[in-house]
GROMACS .gro file of C-alpha atoms in nm:
model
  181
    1UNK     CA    1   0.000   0.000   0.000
    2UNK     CA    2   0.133   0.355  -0.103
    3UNK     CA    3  -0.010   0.578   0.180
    4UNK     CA    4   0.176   0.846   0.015
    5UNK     CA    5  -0.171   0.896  -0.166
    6UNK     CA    6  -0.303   1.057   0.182
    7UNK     CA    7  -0.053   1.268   0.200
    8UNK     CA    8  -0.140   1.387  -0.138
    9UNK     CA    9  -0.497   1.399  -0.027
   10UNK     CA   10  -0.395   1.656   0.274
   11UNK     CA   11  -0.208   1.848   0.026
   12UNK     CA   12  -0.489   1.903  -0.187
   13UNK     CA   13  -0.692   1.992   0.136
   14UNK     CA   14  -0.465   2.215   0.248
   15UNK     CA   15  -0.261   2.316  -0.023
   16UNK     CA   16   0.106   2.179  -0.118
   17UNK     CA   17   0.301   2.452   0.075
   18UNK     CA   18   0.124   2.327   0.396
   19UNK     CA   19   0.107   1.945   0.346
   20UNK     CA   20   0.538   1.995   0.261
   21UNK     CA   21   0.572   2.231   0.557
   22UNK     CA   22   0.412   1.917   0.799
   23UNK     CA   23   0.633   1.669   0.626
   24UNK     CA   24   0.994   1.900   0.721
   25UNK     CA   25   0.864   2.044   1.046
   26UNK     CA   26   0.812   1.699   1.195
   27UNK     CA   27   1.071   1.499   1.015
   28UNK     CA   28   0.856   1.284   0.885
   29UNK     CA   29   1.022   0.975   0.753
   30UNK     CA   30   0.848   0.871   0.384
   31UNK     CA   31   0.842   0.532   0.447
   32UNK     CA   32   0.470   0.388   0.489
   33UNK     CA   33   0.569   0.219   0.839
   34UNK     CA   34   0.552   0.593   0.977
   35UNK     CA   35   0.245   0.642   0.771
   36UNK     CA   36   0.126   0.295   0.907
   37UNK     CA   37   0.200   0.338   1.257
   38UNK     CA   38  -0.014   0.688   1.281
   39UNK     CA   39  -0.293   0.540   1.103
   40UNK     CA   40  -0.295   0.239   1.373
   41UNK     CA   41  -0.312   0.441   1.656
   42UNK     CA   42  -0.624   0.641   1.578
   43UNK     CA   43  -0.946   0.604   1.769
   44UNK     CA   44  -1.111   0.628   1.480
   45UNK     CA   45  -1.177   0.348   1.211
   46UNK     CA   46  -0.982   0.397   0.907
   47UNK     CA   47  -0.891   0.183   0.627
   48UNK     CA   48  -0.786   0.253   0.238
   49UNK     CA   49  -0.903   0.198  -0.086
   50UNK     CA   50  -0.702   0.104  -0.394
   51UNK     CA   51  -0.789   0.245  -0.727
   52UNK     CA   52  -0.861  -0.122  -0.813
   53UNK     CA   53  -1.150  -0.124  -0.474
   54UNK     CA   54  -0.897  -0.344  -0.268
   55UNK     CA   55  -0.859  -0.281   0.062
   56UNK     CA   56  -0.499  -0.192   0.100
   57UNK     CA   57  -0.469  -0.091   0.473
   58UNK     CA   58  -0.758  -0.185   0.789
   59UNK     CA   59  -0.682  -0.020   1.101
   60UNK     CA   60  -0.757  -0.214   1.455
   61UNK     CA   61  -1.039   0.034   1.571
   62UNK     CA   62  -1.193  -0.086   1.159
   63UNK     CA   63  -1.221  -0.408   1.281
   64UNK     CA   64  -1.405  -0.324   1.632
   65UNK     CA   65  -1.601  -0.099   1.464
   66UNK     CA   66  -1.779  -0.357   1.201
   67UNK     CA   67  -1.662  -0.653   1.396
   68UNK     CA   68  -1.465  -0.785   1.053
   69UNK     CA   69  -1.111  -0.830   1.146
   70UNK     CA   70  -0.827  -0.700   0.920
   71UNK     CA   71  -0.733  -1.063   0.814
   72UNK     CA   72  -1.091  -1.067   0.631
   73UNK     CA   73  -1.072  -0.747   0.487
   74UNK     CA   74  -0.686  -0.679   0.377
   75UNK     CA   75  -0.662  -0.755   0.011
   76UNK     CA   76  -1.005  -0.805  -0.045
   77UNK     CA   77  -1.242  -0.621  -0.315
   78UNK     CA   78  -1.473  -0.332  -0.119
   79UNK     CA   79  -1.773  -0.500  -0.124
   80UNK     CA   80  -2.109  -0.286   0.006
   81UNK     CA   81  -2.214  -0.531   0.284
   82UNK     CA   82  -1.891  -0.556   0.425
   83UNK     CA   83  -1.905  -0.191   0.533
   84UNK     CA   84  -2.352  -0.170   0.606
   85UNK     CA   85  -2.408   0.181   0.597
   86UNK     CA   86  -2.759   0.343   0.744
   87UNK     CA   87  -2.799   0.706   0.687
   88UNK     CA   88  -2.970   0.887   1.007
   89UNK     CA   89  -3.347   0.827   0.920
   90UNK     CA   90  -3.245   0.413   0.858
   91UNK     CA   91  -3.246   0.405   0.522
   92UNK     CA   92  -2.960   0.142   0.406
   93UNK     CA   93  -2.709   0.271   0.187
   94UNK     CA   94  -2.665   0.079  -0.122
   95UNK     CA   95  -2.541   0.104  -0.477
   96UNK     CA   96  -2.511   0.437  -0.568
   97UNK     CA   97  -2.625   0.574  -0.257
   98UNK     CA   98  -2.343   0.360  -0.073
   99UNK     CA   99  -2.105   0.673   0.049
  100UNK     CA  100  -1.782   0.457  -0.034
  101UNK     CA  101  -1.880   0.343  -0.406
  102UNK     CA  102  -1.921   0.713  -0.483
  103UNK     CA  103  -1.674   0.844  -0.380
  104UNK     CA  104  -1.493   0.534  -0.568
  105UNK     CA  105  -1.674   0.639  -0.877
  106UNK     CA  106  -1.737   0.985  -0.872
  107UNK     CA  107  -1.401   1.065  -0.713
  108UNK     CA  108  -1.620   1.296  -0.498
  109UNK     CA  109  -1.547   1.317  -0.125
  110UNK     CA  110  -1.838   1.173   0.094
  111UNK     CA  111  -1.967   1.217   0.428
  112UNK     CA  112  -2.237   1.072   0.641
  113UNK     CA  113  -2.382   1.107   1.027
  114UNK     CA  114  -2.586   0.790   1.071
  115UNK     CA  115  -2.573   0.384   1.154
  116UNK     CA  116  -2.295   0.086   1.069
  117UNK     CA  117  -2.456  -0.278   1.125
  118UNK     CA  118  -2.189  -0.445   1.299
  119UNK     CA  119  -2.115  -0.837   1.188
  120UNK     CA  120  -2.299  -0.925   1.513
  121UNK     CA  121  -2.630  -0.715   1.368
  122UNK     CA  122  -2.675  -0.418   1.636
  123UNK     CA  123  -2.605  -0.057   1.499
  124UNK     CA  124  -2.339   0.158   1.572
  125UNK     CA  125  -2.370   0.570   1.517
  126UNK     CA  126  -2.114   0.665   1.323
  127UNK     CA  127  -1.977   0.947   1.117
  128UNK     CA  128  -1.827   0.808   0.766
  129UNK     CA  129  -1.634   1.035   0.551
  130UNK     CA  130  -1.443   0.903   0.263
  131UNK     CA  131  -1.159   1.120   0.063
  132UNK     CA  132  -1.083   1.079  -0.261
  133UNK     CA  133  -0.726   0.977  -0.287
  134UNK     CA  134  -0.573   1.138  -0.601
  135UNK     CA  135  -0.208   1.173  -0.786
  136UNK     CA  136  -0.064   1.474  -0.909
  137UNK     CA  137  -0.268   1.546  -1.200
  138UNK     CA  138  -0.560   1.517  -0.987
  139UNK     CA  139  -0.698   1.139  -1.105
  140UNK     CA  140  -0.858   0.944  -0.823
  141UNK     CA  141  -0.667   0.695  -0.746
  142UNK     CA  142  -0.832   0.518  -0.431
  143UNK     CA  143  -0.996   0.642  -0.114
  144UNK     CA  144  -0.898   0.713   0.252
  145UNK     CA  145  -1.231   0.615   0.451
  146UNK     CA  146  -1.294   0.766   0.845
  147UNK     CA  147  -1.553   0.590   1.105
  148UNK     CA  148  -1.625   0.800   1.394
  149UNK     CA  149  -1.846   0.625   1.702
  150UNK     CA  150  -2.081   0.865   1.787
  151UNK     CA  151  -2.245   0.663   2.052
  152UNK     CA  152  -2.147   0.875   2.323
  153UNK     CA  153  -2.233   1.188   2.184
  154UNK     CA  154  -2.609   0.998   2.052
  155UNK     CA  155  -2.599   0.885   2.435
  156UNK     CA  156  -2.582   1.250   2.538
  157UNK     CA  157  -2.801   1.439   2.293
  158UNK     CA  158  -3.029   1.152   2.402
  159UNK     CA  159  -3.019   1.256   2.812
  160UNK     CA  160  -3.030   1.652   2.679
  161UNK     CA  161  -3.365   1.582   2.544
  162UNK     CA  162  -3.484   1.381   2.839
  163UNK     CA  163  -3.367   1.625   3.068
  164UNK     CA  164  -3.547   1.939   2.849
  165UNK     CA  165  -3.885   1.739   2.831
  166UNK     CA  166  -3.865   1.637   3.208
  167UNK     CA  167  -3.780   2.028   3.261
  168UNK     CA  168  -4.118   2.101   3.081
  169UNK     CA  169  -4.364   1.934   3.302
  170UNK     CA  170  -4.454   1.964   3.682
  171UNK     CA  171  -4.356   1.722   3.836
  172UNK     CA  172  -4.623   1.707   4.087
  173UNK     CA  173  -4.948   1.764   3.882
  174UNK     CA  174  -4.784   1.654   3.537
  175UNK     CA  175  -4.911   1.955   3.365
  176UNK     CA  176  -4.689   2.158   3.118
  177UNK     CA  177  -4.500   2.418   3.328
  178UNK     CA  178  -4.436   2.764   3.264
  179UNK     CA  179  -4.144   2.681   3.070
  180UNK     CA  180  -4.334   2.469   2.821
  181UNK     CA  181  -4.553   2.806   2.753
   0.00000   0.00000   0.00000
């Protein structure tokens, strides 16, 4: 796997002067072990895409994420249902509406707040967003692809809500309070 592709993808984010001033600040070595390493020790799921739809590269927090361990997704073709994608009113995200083929074939990046169905069925809030991974004259050439849990901040924006509607009733007569009004 060539991660040099994401750093080509950061320096078309944020320009060539600042991707090359990251790369001699820190040092950085341009072998992919480096590249390999930092990817690893995310939170966050990652994994890459070739130009070809082989997964090149399947980060540890990938595999707790969707419950499929690297060994079954490393040199495999992306396939849809390995990566079940819900958008946030359930709607399942396939074919073209699938946030990793289109950004495959559109070369267009992608992102989505909603649901991943684990390989053991329950759902998992997530944020996806999948880069476009191009060379220097701008082809896509693969894609870098980010799962967030949200579950924690779902769990929260859940208990806000409780706590607001609770807030809007009396607790002793159950009426709307003032607040409500």
């Amino acid at each position: 796997m060539n991660l040099q592709r994401i750093r080509m993808a950061m320096a078309r984010r944020e320009g060539p002067r600042q991707a090359r001033t990251l790369d001699q600040g820190m040092a950085m070595s341009k072998d992919d072990t480096f590249y390999r390493t930092l990817l690893n020790t995310l939170s966050d799921g990652a994994f890459v895409l070739s130009e070809s739809r082989r997964i090149t590269f399947w980060n540890e927090s990938a595999g707790a994420l969707t419950g499929v361990p690297a060994s079954d997704a490393l040199g495999k073709p992306y396939r849809a249902d390995l990566l079940r994608v819900y958008d946030a009113q359930g709607t399942y995200l396939e074919g073209e509406d699938n946030p990793v083929l289109r950004c495959l074939q559109r070369g267009e990046d992608q992102r989505v707040e909603g649901h991943l169905r684990h390989a053991d069925g329950h759902l998992i809030p997530v944020s996806l967003r999948v880069t476009s991974l191009v060379d220097d004259s701008g082809e896509a050439r693969g894609a870098f692809v980010l799962l967030a849990d949200n579950s924690e901040r779902v769990a929260m924006s859940r208990e806000l809500a409780n706590l607001r509607d609770t807030s809007m009733v009396d607790p002793v007569t159950g009426v709307a309070s003032q607040r409500y009004l």
